[in-house]
Amino acid sequence: MRAADGPALDRAVPFRAGGYAPQRVAWASAATLIGLLAFWQFCASMGWVSTSFASSPLLIIRALAALISSGELWGHLAASLQRLAIGWVIGTISGLLVGLALGLYTLARSPGMAVVSALFPIPKIALVPLFIIWFGIGEGSKIVTLAFGVFFPTVINTMAGVDGVPRGLIRMAQSFGLRPWSIITKIVLPGAMPAVLSGFRITTSTAIILLVAAEMIGADKGIGAFVLQAGNLYDTDNLLAGIVVLSVIGLCVSWVLGVLERALLRWR
Amino acid sequence: MTAGLALHVEAVRHAYADLPVLDGIDLDIRAGEVTVLVGPSGCGKSTLLGILGGLVAPTAGAVRLSGEAGADCLNMLTYVFQDFALLPWRSVAGNVSLVLEDSRLSRAERAARVEEVLALTGLSAFAGAWPKQLSGGMRQRVGIARALAVRPAVLLMDEPLSALDAQTRGLLLDEFASIIARTGATTVYVTHNLAEATRLGQQIVVLGRRPGRIREIIRIDTPLAGRADDDAALRAIERRLWELLRDDAAAADRELANARG
């Protein structure tokens, strides 16, 4: 073969379309985490890092084992999970209802959006002292803080999800004479579900942040209170053990959401 | 067989904001016949179909229905959509049964009806498939099955084949002709394709460019079952339609290009 006015060619066409498609390599993820922990432990064992300031993986495991065997962990964990569950469920259900209303009804959208836009940017942690004044130092203020923090992202994601449902599907349902309730439950809600579920990922992590903040401001029980107490005592082993527990809570929540997504969005 | 209804379009006019799209439409659509709407892009064919189906409120004028729908008709005016309008989170059978779920039918009757229309459209083996697993032609069959499940008195088909490749179009067109003949539903069919118009139409309504007005109505008396591709009379009608549309189609195209600027 010969290109016009160029040198004679005789070679295979090179492949030029590789890359830009990162794959997940499971062993690399595990190896990275294990490597980092091993490095940390090595530095601590060699005395390069003070265990008083940064503890070490082995000391943290030992602290966790002691917390489990003494039963102390379960008391803190139960208090935190209860607040997390109640606050998240209240915020989610109310957020879904308001988000649906804002997504569906003209009468709700303008006034509703004005309120949501005004309140959404407020850092919810700043409201904890106010909620303590209103609802007391007990469970009420903590649950309201969580619910409030979960409510706004849920409203916004639900409304965006409803907006994203192709109007052609709703017109189709109307053309077949489906009742409004059927249109909402069989078209709007399933159509908005991907956005709602991705909102759940945001709201669960927001709820964990607010849980810890609320427990640090005024609680005897709960992982946040435990972490703060350990910090006050310069007990970095227990402090980091508490943070590991929070991380495990986050991972478990993420796993549950993954299962939920696979079940509800298997059509994708 | 479902009894068809007649539709009477009376002095219909429609505008989107300040943009008039239809003007002075008077039209009788006979019961049990196939009426095809053709015209250049933007002449208001789909808007007129929307008005016929009650999905677009006309700016002026009205559409009346007359006659008697069959006792088993669950939705008198039933659409078949250009983009199929299938729910991706429901299986083929689920998409069809959706339109029966608010009806008076029992669960067993609904299941029987779904089974029947899936068999009629050759989809029985795909009842459990997701829409994303189907080809465009198969998806439109689901759209047809869904429409037939409610035993419509009037079928409103908005360019149902335009999203499909030529081979699938040819195959489905023959099936449409046979299904329409079998159900006896009054059918209004919007298309840009003049071969489709002459293959299916018993009354072809030619609309002029925007604002769409009726330029001519052509009747074809050859029965749907007896229409061959090489029928000289049908080809002559196709040529006549093209003569009517050519200048308007070119003008509409230029208008669109100018609007896109």
Coordinates of N, CA and C in Angstrom, one line a residue, chain A residues 53-158:
Chain A
F53 N -0.7 10.5 70.8 CA -1.4 11.4 69.8 C -2.2 10.7 68.7
A54 N -1.6 9.6 68.2 CA -2.2 9.0 67.0 C -2.6 7.6 67.2
S55 N -2.4 7.0 68.4 CA -2.7 5.6 68.7 C -2.0 4.7 67.7
S56 N -2.6 3.5 67.5 CA -2.1 2.6 66.5 C -3.2 1.6 66.2
P57 N -3.2 1.0 65.0 CA -4.2 0.0 64.7 C -4.4 -1.0 65.8
L58 N -3.3 -1.6 66.3 CA -3.4 -2.6 67.3 C -4.1 -2.1 68.6
L59 N -3.7 -0.9 69.0 CA -4.3 -0.3 70.2 C -5.8 0.0 70.0
I60 N -6.1 0.4 68.8 CA -7.5 0.7 68.5 C -8.3 -0.6 68.6
I61 N -7.8 -1.7 68.0 CA -8.5 -3.0 68.0 C -8.6 -3.4 69.5
R62 N -7.6 -3.2 70.3 CA -7.7 -3.6 71.7 C -8.7 -2.8 72.4
A63 N -8.8 -1.5 72.1 CA -9.8 -0.7 72.7 C -11.2 -1.1 72.3
L64 N -11.4 -1.5 71.0 CA -12.7 -1.9 70.6 C -13.1 -3.2 71.2
A65 N -12.1 -4.1 71.4 CA -12.4 -5.4 72.0 C -12.9 -5.2 73.5
A66 N -12.2 -4.2 74.1 CA -12.6 -3.9 75.5 C -14.0 -3.3 75.6
L67 N -14.3 -2.5 74.6 CA -15.6 -1.8 74.6 C -16.7 -2.9 74.4
I68 N -16.4 -3.8 73.5 CA -17.4 -4.9 73.2 C -17.5 -5.8 74.4
S69 N -16.4 -6.2 75.0 CA -16.5 -7.2 76.1 C -17.2 -6.6 77.3
S70 N -16.9 -5.3 77.5 CA -17.6 -4.7 78.7 C -19.0 -4.3 78.5
G71 N -19.4 -4.4 77.2 CA -20.8 -4.0 76.9 C -21.1 -2.6 76.7
E72 N -20.0 -1.7 76.9 CA -20.2 -0.3 76.9 C -20.5 0.2 75.4
L73 N -19.9 -0.5 74.5 CA -20.2 -0.1 73.1 C -21.7 -0.2 72.7
W74 N -22.3 -1.3 73.2 CA -23.7 -1.5 72.8 C -24.6 -0.4 73.3
G75 N -24.4 0.1 74.5 CA -25.2 1.2 75.0 C -25.1 2.4 74.1
H76 N -23.8 2.8 73.8 CA -23.6 4.0 72.9 C -24.2 3.8 71.5
L77 N -23.9 2.6 71.0 CA -24.4 2.3 69.6 C -25.9 2.3 69.5
A78 N -26.6 1.7 70.5 CA -28.0 1.6 70.5 C -28.6 3.0 70.6
A79 N -28.0 3.9 71.4 CA -28.5 5.3 71.5 C -28.3 6.0 70.2
S80 N -27.2 5.8 69.6 CA -26.9 6.5 68.3 C -27.8 6.0 67.2
L81 N -27.9 4.7 67.1 CA -28.7 4.1 66.0 C -30.1 4.5 66.1
Q82 N -30.6 4.5 67.3 CA -32.0 4.9 67.5 C -32.3 6.3 67.1
R83 N -31.4 7.2 67.5 CA -31.5 8.6 67.0 C -31.4 8.7 65.5
L84 N -30.4 8.0 65.0 CA -30.2 8.1 63.5 C -31.4 7.6 62.8
A85 N -32.0 6.5 63.2 CA -33.1 5.9 62.5 C -34.4 6.8 62.6
I86 N -34.7 7.2 63.8 CA -35.9 8.0 64.0 C -35.7 9.4 63.2
G87 N -34.6 10.0 63.4 CA -34.4 11.3 62.8 C -34.4 11.2 61.3
W88 N -33.8 10.2 60.7 CA -33.7 10.0 59.3 C -35.0 9.7 58.7
V89 N -35.8 8.8 59.4 CA -37.1 8.4 58.9 C -38.1 9.6 58.8
I90 N -38.1 10.3 59.9 CA -39.0 11.5 60.0 C -38.6 12.5 58.9
G91 N -37.3 12.8 58.8 CA -36.8 13.8 57.8 C -37.1 13.2 56.4
T92 N -36.9 11.9 56.2 CA -37.1 11.4 54.8 C -38.6 11.4 54.4
I93 N -39.4 10.9 55.3 CA -40.9 10.8 55.0 C -41.4 12.2 54.7
S94 N -41.1 13.2 55.6 CA -41.6 14.5 55.4 C -41.0 15.1 54.2
G95 N -39.7 14.9 53.9 CA -39.1 15.4 52.7 C -39.6 14.8 51.4
L96 N -40.0 13.6 51.5 CA -40.6 12.9 50.3 C -41.9 13.5 50.0
L97 N -42.7 13.7 51.0 CA -44.1 14.3 50.8 C -44.0 15.7 50.3
V98 N -43.2 16.5 50.9 CA -43.1 17.9 50.5 C -42.4 18.0 49.1
G99 N -41.4 17.1 48.8 CA -40.7 17.1 47.5 C -41.7 16.7 46.4
L100 N -42.5 15.7 46.7 CA -43.6 15.3 45.7 C -44.5 16.4 45.4
A101 N -45.0 17.1 46.5 CA -45.9 18.2 46.3 C -45.3 19.3 45.5
L102 N -44.1 19.6 45.8 CA -43.4 20.7 45.0 C -43.2 20.3 43.6
G103 N -42.9 19.0 43.4 CA -42.7 18.5 42.0 C -44.0 18.4 41.2
L104 N -45.1 18.3 41.9 CA -46.3 18.0 41.2 C -47.3 19.2 41.0
Y105 N -47.3 20.0 42.0 CA -48.4 21.0 42.1 C -47.8 22.5 42.0
T106 N -48.4 23.2 41.1 CA -48.0 24.6 40.9 C -48.2 25.4 42.2
L107 N -49.3 25.1 42.9 CA -49.7 25.9 44.1 C -48.6 25.7 45.2
A108 N -48.0 24.5 45.2 CA -47.0 24.2 46.2 C -45.7 24.7 45.9
R109 N -45.4 24.7 44.6 CA -44.0 24.9 44.2 C -43.4 26.3 44.6
S110 N -44.1 27.4 44.2 CA -43.5 28.7 44.4 C -43.4 29.0 45.9
P111 N -44.4 28.9 46.7 CA -44.2 29.1 48.2 C -43.3 28.1 48.8
G112 N -43.4 26.9 48.4 CA -42.5 25.8 49.0 C -41.0 26.1 48.6
M113 N -40.8 26.4 47.4 CA -39.4 26.7 47.0 C -38.8 27.9 47.7
A114 N -39.6 28.9 47.9 CA -39.1 30.1 48.6 C -38.6 29.7 50.0
V115 N -39.4 28.9 50.7 CA -39.0 28.4 52.1 C -37.8 27.5 52.0
V116 N -37.8 26.6 51.1 CA -36.7 25.6 51.0 C -35.4 26.4 50.7
S117 N -35.5 27.3 49.7 CA -34.3 28.0 49.3 C -33.7 28.8 50.4
A118 N -34.6 29.4 51.2 CA -34.2 30.2 52.3 C -33.5 29.4 53.5
L119 N -34.1 28.2 53.7 CA -33.6 27.5 54.9 C -32.5 26.4 54.6
F120 N -32.5 26.0 53.3 CA -31.5 24.9 52.9 C -30.1 25.3 53.2
P121 N -29.6 26.5 52.9 CA -28.2 26.8 53.0 C -27.7 26.9 54.5
I122 N -28.7 27.0 55.4 CA -28.2 27.2 56.8 C -27.5 26.0 57.3
P123 N -26.3 26.1 57.8 CA -25.6 24.9 58.4 C -26.5 24.4 59.6
K124 N -26.9 23.2 59.5 CA -27.9 22.7 60.5 C -27.3 22.6 61.9
I125 N -26.0 22.4 61.9 CA -25.3 22.3 63.2 C -25.5 23.6 64.0
A126 N -25.5 24.8 63.3 CA -25.7 26.1 64.0 C -27.1 26.1 64.6
L127 N -28.0 25.3 64.2 CA -29.3 25.3 64.8 C -29.5 24.4 66.1
V128 N -28.5 23.6 66.3 CA -28.6 22.7 67.5 C -28.9 23.5 68.8
P129 N -28.1 24.6 69.1 CA -28.5 25.3 70.4 C -29.9 25.8 70.4
L130 N -30.4 26.2 69.2 CA -31.8 26.7 69.2 C -32.7 25.5 69.4
F131 N -32.4 24.4 68.8 CA -33.3 23.2 69.0 C -33.3 22.8 70.5
I132 N -32.1 22.9 71.1 CA -32.0 22.6 72.6 C -32.9 23.5 73.4
I133 N -32.9 24.8 73.0 CA -33.8 25.7 73.7 C -35.3 25.3 73.5
W134 N -35.6 25.0 72.3 CA -37.0 24.7 71.9 C -37.4 23.3 72.4
F135 N -36.6 22.3 72.3 CA -37.0 20.9 72.5 C -36.3 20.3 73.7
G136 N -35.5 21.0 74.4 CA -34.8 20.5 75.6 C -33.5 19.8 75.2
I137 N -32.7 19.4 76.2 CA -31.4 18.8 76.0 C -31.6 17.3 75.7
G138 N -32.8 16.7 75.9 CA -33.0 15.3 75.7 C -33.0 14.9 74.2
E139 N -33.8 13.8 74.0 CA -33.8 13.2 72.6 C -34.4 14.1 71.6
G140 N -35.4 14.9 72.0 CA -36.2 15.8 71.0 C -35.3 16.6 70.2
S141 N -34.3 17.4 70.8 CA -33.5 18.3 70.0 C -32.6 17.5 69.0
K142 N -32.1 16.4 69.5 CA -31.2 15.6 68.6 C -32.0 15.1 67.4
I143 N -33.1 14.5 67.6 CA -33.9 14.0 66.5 C -34.4 15.1 65.6
V144 N -34.8 16.2 66.1 CA -35.2 17.3 65.3 C -34.0 17.8 64.4
T145 N -32.8 17.9 65.0 CA -31.6 18.3 64.3 C -31.4 17.4 63.1
L146 N -31.5 16.1 63.3 CA -31.2 15.1 62.3 C -32.3 15.2 61.2
A147 N -33.6 15.2 61.7 CA -34.7 15.3 60.7 C -34.6 16.5 59.9
F148 N -34.3 17.6 60.5 CA -34.2 18.9 59.8 C -33.1 18.8 58.7
G149 N -32.0 18.3 59.1 CA -30.9 18.1 58.1 C -31.2 17.2 57.0
V150 N -32.0 16.2 57.2 CA -32.3 15.2 56.2 C -33.4 15.7 55.3
F151 N -34.3 16.5 55.9 CA -35.5 17.0 55.2 C -35.2 17.7 53.9
F152 N -34.3 18.7 54.0 CA -34.1 19.6 52.8 C -33.4 18.9 51.6
P153 N -32.4 18.2 51.8 CA -31.8 17.5 50.6 C -32.9 16.5 50.1
T154 N -33.7 15.9 50.9 CA -34.7 14.9 50.4 C -35.7 15.7 49.6
V155 N -36.1 16.9 50.1 CA -37.1 17.7 49.3 C -36.5 18.0 47.9
I156 N -35.3 18.4 47.9 CA -34.7 18.9 46.6 C -34.5 17.7 45.7
N157 N -34.0 16.6 46.2 CA -33.8 15.4 45.3 C -35.1 14.9 44.8
T158 N -36.1 14.8 45.7 CA -37.4 14.3 45.3 C -38.0 15.2 44.2

